[in-house]
mmCIF file of C-alpha atoms and ligand atoms in Angstrom:
data_model
loop_
_atom_site.group_PDB
_atom_site.id
_atom_site.type_symbol
_atom_site.label_atom_id
_atom_site.label_comp_id
_atom_site.label_asym_id
_atom_site.label_seq_id
_atom_site.Cartn_x
_atom_site.Cartn_y
_atom_site.Cartn_z
ATOM 1 C CA MET A 9 93.312 99.273 101.335
ATOM 2 C CA ILE A 10 95.641 97.754 103.954
ATOM 3 C CA THR A 11 99.194 98.939 103.302
ATOM 4 C CA TYR A 12 102.352 97.051 104.263
ATOM 5 C CA GLY A 13 105.657 98.931 104.276
ATOM 6 C CA ILE A 14 108.654 96.622 103.917
ATOM 7 C CA ILE A 15 112.119 97.991 104.637
ATOM 8 C CA GLY A 16 115.445 96.282 103.921
ATOM 9 C CA ALA A 17 118.839 97.873 104.481
ATOM 10 C CA MET A 18 120.732 96.425 101.519
ATOM 11 C CA PRO A 19 119.614 95.555 97.971
ATOM 12 C CA SER A 20 120.421 91.883 98.693
ATOM 13 C CA GLU A 21 117.842 91.912 101.488
ATOM 14 C CA LEU A 22 115.076 92.949 99.072
ATOM 15 C CA ALA A 23 116.193 91.072 95.932
ATOM 16 C CA GLN A 24 113.738 88.173 96.290
ATOM 17 C CA ILE A 25 110.850 90.481 97.174
ATOM 18 C CA ALA A 26 111.621 92.710 94.161
ATOM 19 C CA LYS A 27 111.501 89.592 91.929
ATOM 20 C CA GLU A 28 107.907 88.972 93.068
ATOM 21 C CA PHE A 29 106.841 92.456 91.947
ATOM 22 C CA PRO A 30 108.515 93.139 88.583
ATOM 23 C CA ASP A 31 105.849 95.730 87.652
ATOM 24 C CA ALA A 32 106.089 97.761 90.872
ATOM 25 C CA LEU A 33 105.828 101.507 90.391
ATOM 26 C CA LYS A 34 109.014 103.344 91.404
ATOM 27 C CA GLU A 35 108.831 106.656 93.264
ATOM 28 C CA THR A 36 111.843 108.496 94.677
ATOM 29 C CA SER A 37 111.883 110.721 97.746
ATOM 30 C CA ALA A 38 114.853 111.844 99.873
ATOM 31 C CA MET A 39 116.984 109.552 97.662
ATOM 32 C CA TYR A 40 114.996 106.462 98.698
ATOM 33 C CA GLU A 41 113.416 104.494 95.861
ATOM 34 C CA PHE A 42 109.986 103.281 96.961
ATOM 35 C CA HIS A 43 108.459 100.374 95.013
ATOM 36 C CA VAL A 44 104.674 100.337 95.087
ATOM 37 C CA ALA A 45 102.770 97.173 94.204
ATOM 38 C CA GLU A 46 99.622 95.224 95.028
ATOM 39 C CA LYS A 47 99.156 91.681 96.306
ATOM 40 C CA ASN A 48 95.746 90.087 96.887
ATOM 41 C CA GLY A 49 94.041 93.415 97.543
ATOM 42 C CA LYS A 50 96.836 94.808 99.726
ATOM 43 C CA LYS A 51 99.188 97.647 98.905
ATOM 44 C CA ILE A 52 102.843 96.689 99.306
ATOM 45 C CA VAL A 53 105.502 99.414 99.466
ATOM 46 C CA PHE A 54 109.061 98.146 99.678
ATOM 47 C CA VAL A 55 112.204 100.218 99.985
ATOM 48 C CA CYS A 56 115.934 99.845 100.530
ATOM 49 C CA CYS A 57 116.942 102.217 103.339
ATOM 50 C CA GLY A 58 120.741 101.837 103.360
ATOM 51 C CA ILE A 59 122.913 100.886 106.297
ATOM 52 C CA GLY A 60 122.688 102.378 109.793
ATOM 53 C CA LYS A 61 120.107 103.945 112.087
ATOM 54 C CA VAL A 62 119.989 107.397 110.448
ATOM 55 C CA ASN A 63 119.209 105.868 107.048
ATOM 56 C CA SER A 64 116.622 103.544 108.545
ATOM 57 C CA ALA A 65 114.904 106.191 110.703
ATOM 58 C CA VAL A 66 114.649 108.803 107.936
ATOM 59 C CA CYS A 67 113.421 106.177 105.482
ATOM 60 C CA THR A 68 110.733 105.044 107.917
ATOM 61 C CA GLN A 69 109.514 108.609 108.408
ATOM 62 C CA VAL A 70 109.335 109.240 104.645
ATOM 63 C CA LEU A 71 107.534 105.895 104.191
ATOM 64 C CA ILE A 72 104.964 106.884 106.834
ATOM 65 C CA ASP A 73 104.475 110.431 105.531
ATOM 66 C CA ARG A 74 104.041 109.364 101.901
ATOM 67 C CA TYR A 75 102.221 106.020 102.172
ATOM 68 C CA ASN A 76 100.606 105.931 105.638
ATOM 69 C CA PRO A 77 101.280 102.185 106.124
ATOM 70 C CA ASP A 78 99.164 100.141 108.533
ATOM 71 C CA PHE A 79 102.106 97.814 109.186
ATOM 72 C CA ILE A 80 105.867 98.171 108.855
ATOM 73 C CA ILE A 81 107.984 95.053 108.490
ATOM 74 C CA ASN A 82 111.760 95.189 108.530
ATOM 75 C CA THR A 83 113.492 92.364 106.695
ATOM 76 C CA GLY A 84 117.165 91.447 106.477
ATOM 77 C CA VAL A 85 120.087 89.694 108.072
ATOM 78 C CA ALA A 86 121.571 90.071 111.546
ATOM 79 C CA GLY A 87 124.201 88.682 113.882
ATOM 80 C CA GLY A 88 123.053 86.053 116.386
ATOM 81 C CA MET A 89 123.524 87.020 120.045
ATOM 82 C CA GLY A 90 121.464 84.462 121.978
ATOM 83 C CA LYS A 91 123.210 81.136 122.822
ATOM 84 C CA GLU A 92 120.412 79.162 121.182
ATOM 85 C CA VAL A 93 120.429 81.295 117.996
ATOM 86 C CA LYS A 94 122.314 79.637 115.127
ATOM 87 C CA VAL A 95 123.392 80.983 111.729
ATOM 88 C CA CYS A 96 120.390 80.848 109.332
ATOM 89 C CA ASP A 97 117.854 80.820 112.214
ATOM 90 C CA ILE A 98 115.197 83.542 112.171
ATOM 91 C CA VAL A 99 114.827 86.081 114.983
ATOM 92 C CA ILE A 100 111.495 87.918 115.322
ATOM 93 C CA ALA A 101 111.897 91.091 117.371
ATOM 94 C CA SER A 102 109.712 91.282 120.472
ATOM 95 C CA ASP A 103 111.252 94.735 121.035
ATOM 96 C CA ALA A 104 114.171 96.813 119.801
ATOM 97 C CA ARG A 105 116.764 99.008 121.520
ATOM 98 C CA HIS A 106 119.773 101.096 120.518
ATOM 99 C CA HIS A 107 122.878 99.422 121.996
ATOM 100 C CA ASP A 108 125.064 102.504 121.486
ATOM 101 C CA LEU A 109 122.911 105.163 123.138
ATOM 102 C CA VAL A 110 122.629 105.374 126.930
ATOM 103 C CA PRO A 111 119.012 104.309 127.638
ATOM 104 C CA ARG A 112 118.338 106.981 130.266
ATOM 105 C CA LEU A 113 118.865 109.752 127.677
ATOM 106 C CA LEU A 114 115.796 108.442 125.859
ATOM 107 C CA GLU A 115 113.903 107.649 129.062
ATOM 108 C CA ASN A 116 114.402 111.084 130.678
ATOM 109 C CA TYR A 117 113.874 113.092 127.480
ATOM 110 C CA PRO A 118 111.625 112.639 124.404
ATOM 111 C CA PRO A 119 110.360 110.133 123.457
ATOM 112 C CA PHE A 120 110.580 108.959 127.141
ATOM 113 C CA CYS A 121 111.111 105.365 126.030
ATOM 114 C CA SER A 122 114.212 103.335 125.165
ATOM 115 C CA ASP A 123 112.549 100.006 124.452
ATOM 116 C CA PHE A 124 110.430 99.953 121.302
ATOM 117 C CA LYS A 125 107.945 97.092 121.293
ATOM 118 C CA SER A 126 106.816 95.146 118.243
ATOM 119 C CA ASP A 127 103.174 94.794 117.322
ATOM 120 C CA GLU A 128 101.847 91.501 118.741
ATOM 121 C CA HIS A 129 99.756 90.695 115.670
ATOM 122 C CA LEU A 130 102.831 91.065 113.416
ATOM 123 C CA VAL A 131 104.921 88.899 115.768
ATOM 124 C CA GLU A 132 102.257 86.161 115.615
ATOM 125 C CA LEU A 133 102.081 86.481 111.823
ATOM 126 C CA ALA A 134 105.862 86.049 111.591
ATOM 127 C CA LYS A 135 105.838 83.024 113.941
ATOM 128 C CA LYS A 136 103.077 81.409 111.889
ATOM 129 C CA ALA A 137 104.979 82.030 108.628
ATOM 130 C CA CYS A 138 108.171 80.483 110.065
ATOM 131 C CA GLY A 139 106.165 77.497 111.351
ATOM 132 C CA GLU A 140 104.591 76.899 107.934
ATOM 133 C CA LEU A 141 107.992 77.091 106.260
ATOM 134 C CA GLY A 142 109.578 74.809 108.868
ATOM 135 C CA TYR A 143 112.169 77.442 109.847
ATOM 136 C CA ALA A 144 113.781 77.570 113.299
ATOM 137 C CA CYS A 145 112.728 80.867 114.819
ATOM 138 C CA HIS A 146 113.159 82.692 118.111
ATOM 139 C CA THR A 147 111.296 85.700 119.458
ATOM 140 C CA GLY A 148 113.192 88.234 121.548
ATOM 141 C CA ARG A 149 115.038 91.512 121.606
ATOM 142 C CA ILE A 150 116.981 92.896 118.634
ATOM 143 C CA VAL A 151 119.514 95.667 119.317
ATOM 144 C CA SER A 152 121.072 98.002 116.765
ATOM 145 C CA GLY A 153 124.073 100.307 116.611
ATOM 146 C CA GLU A 154 126.444 102.014 114.203
ATOM 147 C CA GLN A 155 128.862 99.104 114.109
ATOM 148 C CA PHE A 156 129.162 95.674 112.511
ATOM 149 C CA ILE A 157 129.827 93.418 115.514
ATOM 150 C CA SER A 158 132.627 90.950 114.823
ATOM 151 C CA ASP A 159 134.500 90.880 118.090
ATOM 152 C CA SER A 160 133.571 88.415 120.807
ATOM 153 C CA SER A 161 134.395 90.834 123.645
ATOM 154 C CA VAL A 162 132.183 93.599 122.151
ATOM 155 C CA LYS A 163 129.456 90.967 121.720
ATOM 156 C CA ALA A 164 129.807 89.910 125.377
ATOM 157 C CA ASN A 165 129.440 93.529 126.571
ATOM 158 C CA ILE A 166 126.273 94.062 124.519
ATOM 159 C CA ILE A 167 124.800 90.799 125.843
ATOM 160 C CA LYS A 168 125.633 91.828 129.413
ATOM 161 C CA GLU A 169 123.887 95.178 129.049
ATOM 162 C CA PHE A 170 120.890 94.353 126.833
ATOM 163 C CA ASP A 171 120.443 90.556 126.664
ATOM 164 C CA PRO A 172 119.394 90.515 122.976
ATOM 165 C CA LEU A 173 118.849 87.580 120.614
ATOM 166 C CA ALA A 174 120.261 89.442 117.599
ATOM 167 C CA VAL A 175 122.187 92.549 116.575
ATOM 168 C CA ASP A 176 121.965 94.655 113.426
ATOM 169 C CA MET A 177 122.383 98.267 112.355
ATOM 170 C CA GLU A 178 118.827 99.395 111.467
ATOM 171 C CA THR A 179 116.015 97.725 113.426
ATOM 172 C CA SER A 180 115.982 100.130 116.380
ATOM 173 C CA GLY A 181 115.934 103.184 114.093
ATOM 174 C CA ILE A 182 112.831 101.821 112.356
ATOM 175 C CA ALA A 183 111.204 100.765 115.630
ATOM 176 C CA HIS A 184 111.906 104.150 117.260
ATOM 177 C CA THR A 185 110.378 106.019 114.298
ATOM 178 C CA ALA A 186 107.355 103.694 114.139
ATOM 179 C CA PHE A 187 106.833 104.267 117.881
ATOM 180 C CA ARG A 188 106.897 108.060 117.499
ATOM 181 C CA ASN A 189 104.234 107.767 114.764
ATOM 182 C CA GLY A 190 102.096 105.095 116.453
ATOM 183 C CA VAL A 191 102.538 102.651 113.553
ATOM 184 C CA ALA A 192 102.612 98.864 114.054
ATOM 185 C CA PHE A 193 106.085 97.450 113.483
ATOM 186 C CA VAL A 194 108.060 94.218 113.526
ATOM 187 C CA SER A 195 111.569 93.257 112.479
ATOM 188 C CA VAL A 196 112.227 89.749 111.172
ATOM 189 C CA ARG A 197 115.864 88.893 110.600
ATOM 190 C CA CYS A 198 117.738 85.791 109.470
ATOM 191 C CA MET A 199 121.159 85.222 111.041
ATOM 192 C CA SER A 200 124.089 85.609 108.638
ATOM 193 C CA ASP A 201 126.688 85.285 111.427
ATOM 194 C CA SER A 202 127.124 85.057 115.172
ATOM 195 C CA ALA A 203 128.549 88.557 115.722
ATOM 196 C CA ASP A 204 131.797 87.016 117.022
ATOM 197 C CA ASP A 205 135.401 86.880 115.828
ATOM 198 C CA ASN A 206 134.267 84.941 112.707
ATOM 199 C CA GLY A 207 131.475 87.440 112.019
ATOM 200 C CA GLU A 208 132.765 88.985 108.830
ATOM 201 C CA MET A 209 133.699 85.669 107.179
ATOM 202 C CA SER A 210 130.356 84.165 108.099
ATOM 203 C CA PHE A 211 128.502 87.255 106.857
ATOM 204 C CA GLU A 212 130.162 86.952 103.449
ATOM 205 C CA GLU A 213 129.258 83.277 103.198
ATOM 206 C CA PHE A 214 125.681 83.417 104.467
ATOM 207 C CA GLU A 215 124.390 86.927 103.669
ATOM 208 C CA LYS A 216 122.585 85.935 100.454
ATOM 209 C CA ILE A 217 121.277 82.603 101.783
ATOM 210 C CA ALA A 218 119.954 84.294 104.938
ATOM 211 C CA ALA A 219 118.439 87.268 103.068
ATOM 212 C CA ASP A 220 116.620 84.995 100.605
ATOM 213 C CA LYS A 221 115.346 82.749 103.408
ATOM 214 C CA ASN A 222 114.009 85.766 105.271
ATOM 215 C CA ALA A 223 112.261 87.073 102.155
ATOM 216 C CA ARG A 224 110.221 83.835 102.053
ATOM 217 C CA VAL A 225 108.990 84.558 105.573
ATOM 218 C CA ILE A 226 108.002 88.108 104.631
ATOM 219 C CA MET A 227 106.145 86.977 101.478
ATOM 220 C CA LYS A 228 104.150 84.506 103.589
ATOM 221 C CA MET A 229 103.400 87.182 106.177
ATOM 222 C CA ILE A 230 101.888 89.566 103.647
ATOM 223 C CA GLY A 231 99.756 86.758 102.177
HETATM 224 N N1 ADE B 319 124.145 92.483 110.339
HETATM 225 C C1 ADE B 319 124.470 91.185 110.095
HETATM 226 N N2 ADE B 319 125.406 90.764 110.958
HETATM 227 C C2 ADE B 319 125.688 91.820 111.763
HETATM 228 C C3 ADE B 319 126.590 92.014 112.827
HETATM 229 N N3 ADE B 319 127.401 91.031 113.218
HETATM 230 N N4 ADE B 319 126.630 93.235 113.426
HETATM 231 C C4 ADE B 319 125.817 94.225 113.001
HETATM 232 N N5 ADE B 319 124.959 94.102 111.986
HETATM 233 C C5 ADE B 319 124.885 92.904 111.375
#
């Protein structure tokens, strides 16, 4: 049976998906609560990983070891970085990078890669889902780091170095772990803010709206 692993960082990012699977079986490992369900002949495992790259990387490894997913989809909210990316737009990751780790340390040492690419089939699936829902979406780089970005000068520095469309705190940890295991991955994020001086206020206002909107994309993707 094809297995989809769906990872969200915060309970709000999985709330709508959890509503679709009220009878999901709950299994706990390494303090992560995995919810196991079925949809149209596919196994769906969804889990809340917590905030930050350590939480997201460890969760991804446990997900892979326990459930051997064919596809991993990361859902949630993010801060918009690209000029054309507006609050409540969707960003589909073409690739993911850590913005707070010098790239050459990953390029010169294991895993000899600092740019973790998404699976093309999953990217196409996400684009199609957004199209069917009539949602504005962009495909490009998502960067992650151990910091909520709400300072325009920090934002400008990250753009200068990595040229991303969105920033969050988990995607690159999931992408890095999926890469090390050879598992197909994509991150789909809805913008709750623009990672600028208004970032925190905007996040508070739009977090739930953006998380729920993104969940609709994910539900369409998994058919
Ligand atoms: N998640 C949502 N908005 C974010 C931001 N501005 N920085 C980091 N993670 C985020």
